[in-house]
PDB file of N, CA and C in Angstrom:
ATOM      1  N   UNK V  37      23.316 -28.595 -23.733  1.00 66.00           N
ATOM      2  CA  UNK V  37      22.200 -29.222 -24.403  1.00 66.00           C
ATOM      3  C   UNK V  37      22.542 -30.639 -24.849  1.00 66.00           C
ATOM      4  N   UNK V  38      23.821 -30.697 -25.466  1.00 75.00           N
ATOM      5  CA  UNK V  38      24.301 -32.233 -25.928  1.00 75.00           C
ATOM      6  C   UNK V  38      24.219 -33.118 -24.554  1.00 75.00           C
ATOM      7  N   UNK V  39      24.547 -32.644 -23.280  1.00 76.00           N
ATOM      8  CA  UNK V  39      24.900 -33.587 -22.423  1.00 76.00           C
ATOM      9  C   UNK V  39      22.543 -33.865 -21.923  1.00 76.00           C
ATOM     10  N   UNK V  40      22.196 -33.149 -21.927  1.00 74.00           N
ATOM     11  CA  UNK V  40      20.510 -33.499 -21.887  1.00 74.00           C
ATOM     12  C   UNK V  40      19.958 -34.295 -23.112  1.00 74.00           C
ATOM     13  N   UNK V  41      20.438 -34.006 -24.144  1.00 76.00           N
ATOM     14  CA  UNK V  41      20.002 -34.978 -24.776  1.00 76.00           C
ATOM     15  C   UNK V  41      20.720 -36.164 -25.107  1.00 76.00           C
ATOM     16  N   UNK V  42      22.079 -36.720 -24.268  1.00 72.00           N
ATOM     17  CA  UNK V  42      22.717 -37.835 -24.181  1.00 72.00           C
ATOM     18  C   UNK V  42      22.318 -38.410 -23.078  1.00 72.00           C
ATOM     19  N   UNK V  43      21.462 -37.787 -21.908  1.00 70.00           N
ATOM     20  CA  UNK V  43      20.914 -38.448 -21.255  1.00 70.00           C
ATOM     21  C   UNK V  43      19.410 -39.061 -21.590  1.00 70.00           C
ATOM     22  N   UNK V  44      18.604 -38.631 -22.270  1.00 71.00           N
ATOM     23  CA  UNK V  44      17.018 -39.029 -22.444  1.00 71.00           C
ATOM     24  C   UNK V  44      17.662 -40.000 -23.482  1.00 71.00           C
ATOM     25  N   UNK V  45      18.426 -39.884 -24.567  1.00 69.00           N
ATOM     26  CA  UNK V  45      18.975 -41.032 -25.590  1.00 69.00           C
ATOM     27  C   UNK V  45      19.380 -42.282 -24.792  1.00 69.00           C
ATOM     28  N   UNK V  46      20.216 -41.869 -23.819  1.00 65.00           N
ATOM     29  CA  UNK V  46      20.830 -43.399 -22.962  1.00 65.00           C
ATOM     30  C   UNK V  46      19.863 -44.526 -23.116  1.00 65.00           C
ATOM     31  N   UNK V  47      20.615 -45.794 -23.337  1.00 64.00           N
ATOM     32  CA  UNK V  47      19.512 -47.177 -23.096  1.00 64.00           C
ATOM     33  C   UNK V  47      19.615 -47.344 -21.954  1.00 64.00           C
ATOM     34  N   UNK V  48      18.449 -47.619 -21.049  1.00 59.00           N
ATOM     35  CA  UNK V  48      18.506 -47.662 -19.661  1.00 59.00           C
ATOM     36  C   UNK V  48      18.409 -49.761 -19.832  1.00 59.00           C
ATOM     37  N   UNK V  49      16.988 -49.795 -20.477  1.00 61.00           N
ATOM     38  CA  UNK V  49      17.052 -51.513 -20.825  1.00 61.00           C
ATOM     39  C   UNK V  49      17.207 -52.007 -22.631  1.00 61.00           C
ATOM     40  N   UNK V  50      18.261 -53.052 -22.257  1.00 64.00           N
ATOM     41  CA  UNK V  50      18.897 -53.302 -23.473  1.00 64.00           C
ATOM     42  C   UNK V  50      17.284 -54.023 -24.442  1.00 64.00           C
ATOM     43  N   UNK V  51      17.607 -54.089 -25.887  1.00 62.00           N
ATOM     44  CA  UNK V  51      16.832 -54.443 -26.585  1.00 62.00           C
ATOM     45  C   UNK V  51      16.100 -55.508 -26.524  1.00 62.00           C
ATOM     46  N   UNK V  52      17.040 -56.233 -26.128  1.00 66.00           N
ATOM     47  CA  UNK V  52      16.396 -58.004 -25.915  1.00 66.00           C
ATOM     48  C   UNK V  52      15.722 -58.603 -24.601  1.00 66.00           C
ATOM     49  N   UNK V  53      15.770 -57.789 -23.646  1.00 72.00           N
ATOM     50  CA  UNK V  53      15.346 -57.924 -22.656  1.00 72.00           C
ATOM     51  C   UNK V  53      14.458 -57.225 -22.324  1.00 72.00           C
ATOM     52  N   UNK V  54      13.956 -56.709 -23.462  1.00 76.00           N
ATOM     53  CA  UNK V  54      12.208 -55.953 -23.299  1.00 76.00           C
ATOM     54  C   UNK V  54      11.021 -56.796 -23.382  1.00 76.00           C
ATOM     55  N   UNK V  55      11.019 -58.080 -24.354  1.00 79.00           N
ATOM     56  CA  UNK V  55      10.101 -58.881 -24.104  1.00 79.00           C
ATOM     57  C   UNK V  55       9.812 -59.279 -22.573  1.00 79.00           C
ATOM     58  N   UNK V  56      10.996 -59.743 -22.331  1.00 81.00           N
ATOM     59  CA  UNK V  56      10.668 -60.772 -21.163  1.00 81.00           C
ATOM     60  C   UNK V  56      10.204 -59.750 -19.948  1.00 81.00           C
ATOM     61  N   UNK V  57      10.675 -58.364 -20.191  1.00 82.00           N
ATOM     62  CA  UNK V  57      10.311 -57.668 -19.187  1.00 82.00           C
ATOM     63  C   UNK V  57       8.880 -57.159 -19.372  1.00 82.00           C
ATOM     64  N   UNK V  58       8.344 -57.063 -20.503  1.00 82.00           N
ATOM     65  CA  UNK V  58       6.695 -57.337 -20.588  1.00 82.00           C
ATOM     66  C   UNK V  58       5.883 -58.528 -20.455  1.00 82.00           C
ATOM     67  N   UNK V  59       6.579 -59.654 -20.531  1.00 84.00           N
ATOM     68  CA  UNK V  59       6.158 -60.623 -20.166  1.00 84.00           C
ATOM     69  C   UNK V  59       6.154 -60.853 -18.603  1.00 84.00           C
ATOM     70  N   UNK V  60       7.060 -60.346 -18.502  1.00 84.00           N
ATOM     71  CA  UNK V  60       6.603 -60.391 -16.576  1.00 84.00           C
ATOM     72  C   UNK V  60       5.857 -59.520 -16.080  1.00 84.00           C
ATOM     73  N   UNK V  61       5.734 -58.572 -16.614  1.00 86.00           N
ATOM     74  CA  UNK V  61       4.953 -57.424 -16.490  1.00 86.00           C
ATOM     75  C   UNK V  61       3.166 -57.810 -16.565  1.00 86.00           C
ATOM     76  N   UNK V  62       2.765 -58.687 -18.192  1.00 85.00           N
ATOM     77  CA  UNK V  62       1.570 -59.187 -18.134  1.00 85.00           C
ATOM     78  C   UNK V  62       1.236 -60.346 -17.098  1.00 85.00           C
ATOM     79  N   UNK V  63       2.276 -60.951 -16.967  1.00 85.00           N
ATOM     80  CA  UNK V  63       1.462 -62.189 -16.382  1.00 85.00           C
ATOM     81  C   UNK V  63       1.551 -61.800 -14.760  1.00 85.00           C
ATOM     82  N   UNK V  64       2.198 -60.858 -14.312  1.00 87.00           N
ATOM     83  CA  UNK V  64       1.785 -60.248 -12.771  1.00 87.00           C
ATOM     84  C   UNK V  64       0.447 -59.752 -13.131  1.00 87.00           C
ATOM     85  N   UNK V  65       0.483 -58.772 -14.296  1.00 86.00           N
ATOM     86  CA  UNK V  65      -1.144 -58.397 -14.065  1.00 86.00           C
ATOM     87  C   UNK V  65      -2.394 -59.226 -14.217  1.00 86.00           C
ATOM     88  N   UNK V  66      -2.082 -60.540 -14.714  1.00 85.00           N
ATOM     89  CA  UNK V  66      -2.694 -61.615 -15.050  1.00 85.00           C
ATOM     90  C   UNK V  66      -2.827 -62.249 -13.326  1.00 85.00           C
ATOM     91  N   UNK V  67      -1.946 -62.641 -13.000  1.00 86.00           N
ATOM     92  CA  UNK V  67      -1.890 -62.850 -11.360  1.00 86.00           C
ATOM     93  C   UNK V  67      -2.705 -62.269 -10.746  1.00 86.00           C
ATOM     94  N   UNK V  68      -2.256 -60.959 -10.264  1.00 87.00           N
ATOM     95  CA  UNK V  68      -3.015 -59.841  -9.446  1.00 87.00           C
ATOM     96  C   UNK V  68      -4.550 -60.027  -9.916  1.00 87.00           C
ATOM     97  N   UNK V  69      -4.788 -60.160 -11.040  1.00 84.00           N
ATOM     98  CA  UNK V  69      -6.139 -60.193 -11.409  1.00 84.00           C
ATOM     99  C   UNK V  69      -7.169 -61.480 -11.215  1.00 84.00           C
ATOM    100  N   UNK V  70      -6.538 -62.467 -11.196  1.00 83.00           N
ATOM    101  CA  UNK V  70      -7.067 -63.727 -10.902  1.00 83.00           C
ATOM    102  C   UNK V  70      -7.358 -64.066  -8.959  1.00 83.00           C
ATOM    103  N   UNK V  71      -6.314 -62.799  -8.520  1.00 85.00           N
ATOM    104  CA  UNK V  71      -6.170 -62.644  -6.631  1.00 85.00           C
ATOM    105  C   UNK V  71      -7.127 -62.067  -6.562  1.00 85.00           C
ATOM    106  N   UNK V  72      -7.158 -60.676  -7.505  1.00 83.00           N
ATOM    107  CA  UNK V  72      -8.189 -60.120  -7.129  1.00 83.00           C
ATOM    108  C   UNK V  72      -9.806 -61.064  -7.067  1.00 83.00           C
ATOM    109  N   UNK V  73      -9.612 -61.764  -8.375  1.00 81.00           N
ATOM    110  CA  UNK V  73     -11.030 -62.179  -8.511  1.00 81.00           C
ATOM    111  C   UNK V  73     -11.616 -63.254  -7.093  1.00 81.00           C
ATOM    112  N   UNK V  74     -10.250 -63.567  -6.385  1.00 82.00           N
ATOM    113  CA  UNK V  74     -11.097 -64.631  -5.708  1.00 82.00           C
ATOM    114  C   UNK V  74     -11.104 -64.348  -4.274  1.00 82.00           C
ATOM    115  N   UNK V  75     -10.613 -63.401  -4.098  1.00 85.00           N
ATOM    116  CA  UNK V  75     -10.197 -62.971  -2.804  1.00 85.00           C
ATOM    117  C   UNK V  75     -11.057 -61.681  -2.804  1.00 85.00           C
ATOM    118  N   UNK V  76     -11.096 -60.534  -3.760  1.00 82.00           N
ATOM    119  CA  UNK V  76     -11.378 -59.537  -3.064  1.00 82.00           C
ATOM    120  C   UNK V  76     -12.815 -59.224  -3.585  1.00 82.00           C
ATOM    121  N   UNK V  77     -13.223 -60.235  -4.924  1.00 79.00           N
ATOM    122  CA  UNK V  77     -14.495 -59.945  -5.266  1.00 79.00           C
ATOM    123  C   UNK V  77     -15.660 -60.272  -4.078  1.00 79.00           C
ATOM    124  N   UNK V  78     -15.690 -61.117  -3.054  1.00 79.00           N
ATOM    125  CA  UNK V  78     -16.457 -61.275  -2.456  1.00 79.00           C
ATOM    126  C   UNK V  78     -16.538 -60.340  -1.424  1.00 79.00           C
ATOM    127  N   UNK V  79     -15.751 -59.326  -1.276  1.00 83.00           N
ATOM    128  CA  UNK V  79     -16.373 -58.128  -0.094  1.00 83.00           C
ATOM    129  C   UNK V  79     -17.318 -56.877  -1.170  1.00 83.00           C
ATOM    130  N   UNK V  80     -17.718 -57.255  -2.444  1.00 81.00           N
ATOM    131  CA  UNK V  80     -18.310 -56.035  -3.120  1.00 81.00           C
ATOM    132  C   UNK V  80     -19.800 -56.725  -2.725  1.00 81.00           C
ATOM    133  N   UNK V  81     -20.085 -57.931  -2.259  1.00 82.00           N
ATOM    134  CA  UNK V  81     -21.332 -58.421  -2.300  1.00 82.00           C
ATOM    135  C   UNK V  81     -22.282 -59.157  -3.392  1.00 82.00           C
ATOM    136  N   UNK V  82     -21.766 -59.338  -4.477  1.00 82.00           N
ATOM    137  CA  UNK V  82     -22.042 -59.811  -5.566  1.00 82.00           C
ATOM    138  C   UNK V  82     -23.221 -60.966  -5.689  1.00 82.00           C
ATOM    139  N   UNK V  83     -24.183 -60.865  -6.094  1.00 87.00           N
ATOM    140  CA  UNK V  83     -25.246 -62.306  -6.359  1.00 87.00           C
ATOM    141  C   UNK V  83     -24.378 -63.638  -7.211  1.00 87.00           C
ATOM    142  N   UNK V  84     -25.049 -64.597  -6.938  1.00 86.00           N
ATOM    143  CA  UNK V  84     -24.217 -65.648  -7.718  1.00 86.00           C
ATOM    144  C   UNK V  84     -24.050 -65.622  -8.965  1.00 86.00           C
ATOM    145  N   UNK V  85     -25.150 -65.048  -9.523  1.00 89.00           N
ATOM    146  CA  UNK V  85     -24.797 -65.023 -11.308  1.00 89.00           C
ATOM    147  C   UNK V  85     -23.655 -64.221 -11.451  1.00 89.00           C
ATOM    148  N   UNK V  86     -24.077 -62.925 -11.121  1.00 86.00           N
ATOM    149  CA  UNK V  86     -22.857 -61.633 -10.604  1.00 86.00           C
ATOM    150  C   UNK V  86     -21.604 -62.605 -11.076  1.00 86.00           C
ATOM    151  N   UNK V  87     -21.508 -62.506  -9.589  1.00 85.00           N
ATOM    152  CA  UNK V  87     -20.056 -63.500  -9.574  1.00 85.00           C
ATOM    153  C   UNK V  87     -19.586 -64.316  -9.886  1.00 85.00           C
ATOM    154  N   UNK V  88     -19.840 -65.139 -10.737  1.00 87.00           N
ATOM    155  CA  UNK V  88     -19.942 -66.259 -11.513  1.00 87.00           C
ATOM    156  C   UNK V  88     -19.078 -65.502 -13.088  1.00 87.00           C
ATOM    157  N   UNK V  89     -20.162 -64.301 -13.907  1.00 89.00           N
ATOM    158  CA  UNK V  89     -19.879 -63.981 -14.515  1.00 89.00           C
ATOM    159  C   UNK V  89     -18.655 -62.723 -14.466  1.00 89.00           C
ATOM    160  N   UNK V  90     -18.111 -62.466 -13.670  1.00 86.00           N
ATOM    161  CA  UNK V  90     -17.179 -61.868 -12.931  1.00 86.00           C
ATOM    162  C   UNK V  90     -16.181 -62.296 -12.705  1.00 86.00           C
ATOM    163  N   UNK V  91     -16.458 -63.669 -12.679  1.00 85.00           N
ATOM    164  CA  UNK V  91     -14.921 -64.461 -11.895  1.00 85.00           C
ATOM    165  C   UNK V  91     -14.713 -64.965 -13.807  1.00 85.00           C
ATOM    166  N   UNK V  92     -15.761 -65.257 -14.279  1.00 89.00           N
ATOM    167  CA  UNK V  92     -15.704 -66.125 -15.849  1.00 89.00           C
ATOM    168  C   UNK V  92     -14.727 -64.757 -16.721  1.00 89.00           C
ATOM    169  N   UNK V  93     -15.299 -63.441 -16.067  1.00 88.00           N
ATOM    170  CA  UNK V  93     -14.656 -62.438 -17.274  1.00 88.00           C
ATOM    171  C   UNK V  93     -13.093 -62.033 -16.869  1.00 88.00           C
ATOM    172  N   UNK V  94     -12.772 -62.122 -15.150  1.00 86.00           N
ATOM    173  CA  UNK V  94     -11.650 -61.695 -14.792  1.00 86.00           C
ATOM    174  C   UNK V  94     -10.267 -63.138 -15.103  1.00 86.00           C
ATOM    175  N   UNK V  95     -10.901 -64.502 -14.979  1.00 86.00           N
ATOM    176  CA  UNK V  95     -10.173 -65.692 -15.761  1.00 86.00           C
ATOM    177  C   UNK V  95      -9.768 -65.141 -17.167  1.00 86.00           C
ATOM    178  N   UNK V  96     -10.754 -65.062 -17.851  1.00 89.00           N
ATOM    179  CA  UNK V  96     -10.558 -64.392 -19.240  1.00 89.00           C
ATOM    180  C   UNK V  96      -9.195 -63.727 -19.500  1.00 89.00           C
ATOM    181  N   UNK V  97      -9.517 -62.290 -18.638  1.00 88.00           N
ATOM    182  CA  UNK V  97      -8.852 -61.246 -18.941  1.00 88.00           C
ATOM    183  C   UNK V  97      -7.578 -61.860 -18.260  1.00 88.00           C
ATOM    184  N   UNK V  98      -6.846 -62.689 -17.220  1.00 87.00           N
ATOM    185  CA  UNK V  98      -6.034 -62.912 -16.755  1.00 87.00           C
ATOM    186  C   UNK V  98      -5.174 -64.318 -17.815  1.00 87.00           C
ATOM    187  N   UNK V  99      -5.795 -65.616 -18.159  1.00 88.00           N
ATOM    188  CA  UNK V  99      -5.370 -65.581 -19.535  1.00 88.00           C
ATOM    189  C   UNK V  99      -4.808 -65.165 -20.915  1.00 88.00           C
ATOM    190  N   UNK V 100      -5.543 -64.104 -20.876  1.00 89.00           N
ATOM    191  CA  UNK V 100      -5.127 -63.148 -22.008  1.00 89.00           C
ATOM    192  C   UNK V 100      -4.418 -62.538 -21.895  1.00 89.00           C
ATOM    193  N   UNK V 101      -4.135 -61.958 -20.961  1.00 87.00           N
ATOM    194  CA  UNK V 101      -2.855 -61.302 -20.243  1.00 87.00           C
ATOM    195  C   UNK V 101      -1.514 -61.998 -20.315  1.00 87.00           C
ATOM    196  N   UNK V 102      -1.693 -63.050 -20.189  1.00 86.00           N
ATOM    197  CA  UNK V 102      -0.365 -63.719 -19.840  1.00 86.00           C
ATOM    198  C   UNK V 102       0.175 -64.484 -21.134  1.00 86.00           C
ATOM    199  N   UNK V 103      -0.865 -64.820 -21.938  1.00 88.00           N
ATOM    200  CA  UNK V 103      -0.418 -65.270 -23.538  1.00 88.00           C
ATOM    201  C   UNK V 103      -0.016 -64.112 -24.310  1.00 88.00           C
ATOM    202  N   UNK V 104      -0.769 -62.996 -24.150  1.00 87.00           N
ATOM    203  CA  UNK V 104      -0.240 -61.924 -24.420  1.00 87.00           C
ATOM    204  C   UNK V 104       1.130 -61.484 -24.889  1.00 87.00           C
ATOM    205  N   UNK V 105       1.769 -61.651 -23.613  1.00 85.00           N
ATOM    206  CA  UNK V 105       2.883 -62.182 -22.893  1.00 85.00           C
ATOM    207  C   UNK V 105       3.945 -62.862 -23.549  1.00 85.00           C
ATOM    208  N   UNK V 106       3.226 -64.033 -23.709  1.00 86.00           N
ATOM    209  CA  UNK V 106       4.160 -65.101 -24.315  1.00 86.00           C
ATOM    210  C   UNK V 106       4.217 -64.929 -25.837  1.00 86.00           C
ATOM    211  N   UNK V 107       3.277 -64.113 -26.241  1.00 87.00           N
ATOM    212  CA  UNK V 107       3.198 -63.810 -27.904  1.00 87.00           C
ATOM    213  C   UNK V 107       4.321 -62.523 -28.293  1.00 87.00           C
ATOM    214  N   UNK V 108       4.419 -61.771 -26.816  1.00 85.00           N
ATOM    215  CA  UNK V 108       5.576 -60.724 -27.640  1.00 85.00           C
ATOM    216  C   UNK V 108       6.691 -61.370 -27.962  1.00 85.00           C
ATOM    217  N   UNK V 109       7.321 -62.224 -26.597  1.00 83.00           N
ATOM    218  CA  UNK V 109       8.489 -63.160 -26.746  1.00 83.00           C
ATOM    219  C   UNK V 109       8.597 -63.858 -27.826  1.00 83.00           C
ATOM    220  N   UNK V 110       7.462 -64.575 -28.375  1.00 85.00           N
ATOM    221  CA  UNK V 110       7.379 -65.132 -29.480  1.00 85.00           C
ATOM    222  C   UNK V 110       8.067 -64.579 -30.493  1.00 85.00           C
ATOM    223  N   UNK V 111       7.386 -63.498 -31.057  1.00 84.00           N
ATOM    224  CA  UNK V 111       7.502 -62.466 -31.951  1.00 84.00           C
ATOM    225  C   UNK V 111       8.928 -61.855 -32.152  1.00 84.00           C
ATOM    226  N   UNK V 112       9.584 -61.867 -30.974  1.00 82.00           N
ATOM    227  CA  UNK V 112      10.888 -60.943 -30.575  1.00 82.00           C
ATOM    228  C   UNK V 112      11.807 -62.249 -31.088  1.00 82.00           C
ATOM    229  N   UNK V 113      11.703 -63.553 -30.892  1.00 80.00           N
ATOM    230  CA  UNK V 113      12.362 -64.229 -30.941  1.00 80.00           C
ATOM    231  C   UNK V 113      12.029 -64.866 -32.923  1.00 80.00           C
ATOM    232  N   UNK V 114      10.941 -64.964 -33.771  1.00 82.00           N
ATOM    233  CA  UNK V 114      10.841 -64.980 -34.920  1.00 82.00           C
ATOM    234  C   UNK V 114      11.223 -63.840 -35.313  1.00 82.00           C
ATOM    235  N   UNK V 115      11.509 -62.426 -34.848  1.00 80.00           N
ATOM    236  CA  UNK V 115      11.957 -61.379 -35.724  1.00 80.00           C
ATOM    237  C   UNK V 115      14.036 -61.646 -35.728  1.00 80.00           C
ATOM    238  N   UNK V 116      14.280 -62.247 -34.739  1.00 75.00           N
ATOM    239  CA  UNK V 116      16.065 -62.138 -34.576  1.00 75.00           C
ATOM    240  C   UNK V 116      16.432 -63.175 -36.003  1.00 75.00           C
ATOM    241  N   UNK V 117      17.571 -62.693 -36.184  1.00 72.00           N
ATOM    242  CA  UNK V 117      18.492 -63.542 -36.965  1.00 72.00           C
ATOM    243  C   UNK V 117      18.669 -64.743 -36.619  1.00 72.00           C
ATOM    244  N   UNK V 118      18.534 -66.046 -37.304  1.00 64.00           N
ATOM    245  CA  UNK V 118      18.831 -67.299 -36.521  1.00 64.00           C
ATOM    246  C   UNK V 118      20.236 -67.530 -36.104  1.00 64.00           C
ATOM    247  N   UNK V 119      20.824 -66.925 -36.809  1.00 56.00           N
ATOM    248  CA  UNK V 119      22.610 -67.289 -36.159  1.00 56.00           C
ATOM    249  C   UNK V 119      22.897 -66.593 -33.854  1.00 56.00           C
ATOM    250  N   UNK V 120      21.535 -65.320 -34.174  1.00 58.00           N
ATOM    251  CA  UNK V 120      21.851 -65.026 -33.024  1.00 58.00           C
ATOM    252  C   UNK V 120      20.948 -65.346 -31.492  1.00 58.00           C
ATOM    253  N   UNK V 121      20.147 -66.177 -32.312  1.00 55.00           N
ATOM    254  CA  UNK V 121      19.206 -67.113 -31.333  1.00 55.00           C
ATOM    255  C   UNK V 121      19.863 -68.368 -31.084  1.00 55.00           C
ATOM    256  N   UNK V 122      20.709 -68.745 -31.953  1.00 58.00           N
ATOM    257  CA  UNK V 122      21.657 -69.914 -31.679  1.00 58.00           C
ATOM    258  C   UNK V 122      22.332 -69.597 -30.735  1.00 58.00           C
ATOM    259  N   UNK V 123      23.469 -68.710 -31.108  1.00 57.00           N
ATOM    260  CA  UNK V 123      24.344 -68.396 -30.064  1.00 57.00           C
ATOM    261  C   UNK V 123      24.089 -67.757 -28.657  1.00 57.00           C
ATOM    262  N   UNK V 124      23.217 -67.559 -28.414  1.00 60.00           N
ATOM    263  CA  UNK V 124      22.558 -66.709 -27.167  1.00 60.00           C
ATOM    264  C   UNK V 124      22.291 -68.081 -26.557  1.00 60.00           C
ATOM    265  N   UNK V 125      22.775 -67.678 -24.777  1.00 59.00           N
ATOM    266  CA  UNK V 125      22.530 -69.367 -24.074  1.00 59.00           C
ATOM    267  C   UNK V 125      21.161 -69.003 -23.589  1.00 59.00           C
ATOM    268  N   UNK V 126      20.305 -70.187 -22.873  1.00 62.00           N
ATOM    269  CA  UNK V 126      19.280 -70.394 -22.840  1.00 62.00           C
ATOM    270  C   UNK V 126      18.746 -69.792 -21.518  1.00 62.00           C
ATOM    271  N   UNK V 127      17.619 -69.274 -21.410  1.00 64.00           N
ATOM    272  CA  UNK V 127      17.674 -68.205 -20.288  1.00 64.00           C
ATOM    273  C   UNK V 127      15.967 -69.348 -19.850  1.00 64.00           C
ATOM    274  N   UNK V 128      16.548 -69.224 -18.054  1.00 63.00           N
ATOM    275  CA  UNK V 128      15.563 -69.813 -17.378  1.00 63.00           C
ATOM    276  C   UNK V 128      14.703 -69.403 -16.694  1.00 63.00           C
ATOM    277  N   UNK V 129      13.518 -68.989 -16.467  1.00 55.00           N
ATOM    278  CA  UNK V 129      12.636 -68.319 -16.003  1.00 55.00           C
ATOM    279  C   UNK V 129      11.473 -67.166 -16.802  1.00 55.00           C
TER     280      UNK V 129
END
């Protein structure tokens, strides 16, 4: 039983690298969603208002998605200790 529950306990992803991995996470779905809107909305047949207001709500939601995003990082990075945001080197991408 100890060795099953030393496995579901294991950290598979370390603490600090959960933002950024939701942050990539939103802004693909932010992506995908903005592909979708321009590429695949026009085989549903849509009238111009339609689609207009379709493409206006899927921008939206793909925006929001991706600040989203940038607000957990935010957050993750105002909750750390400043001594250990100093010392941590600067990560690109």
């Amino acid at each position: 039983m100890s060795r099953l529950r030393a496995l579901f306990a294991t950290q598979v992803i370390a603490d600090r690298t959960t933002p950024y991995l939701i942050r990539s996470v939103l802004t693909g779905v932010g992506v995908f969603t903005s592909l979708f809107g321009t590429l695949g909305l026009q085989y549903l047949a849509p009238t111009r208002v339609e689609m207009i207001l379709a493409l206006l709500l899927l921008a939206t939601f793909a925006v929001a998605s991706a600040a989203l995003g940038q607000l957990v990082v935010i957050a993750d990075l105002l909750e750390r200790p400043h001594a250990e945001v100093v010392a941590e080197p600067q990560r690109v991408g």
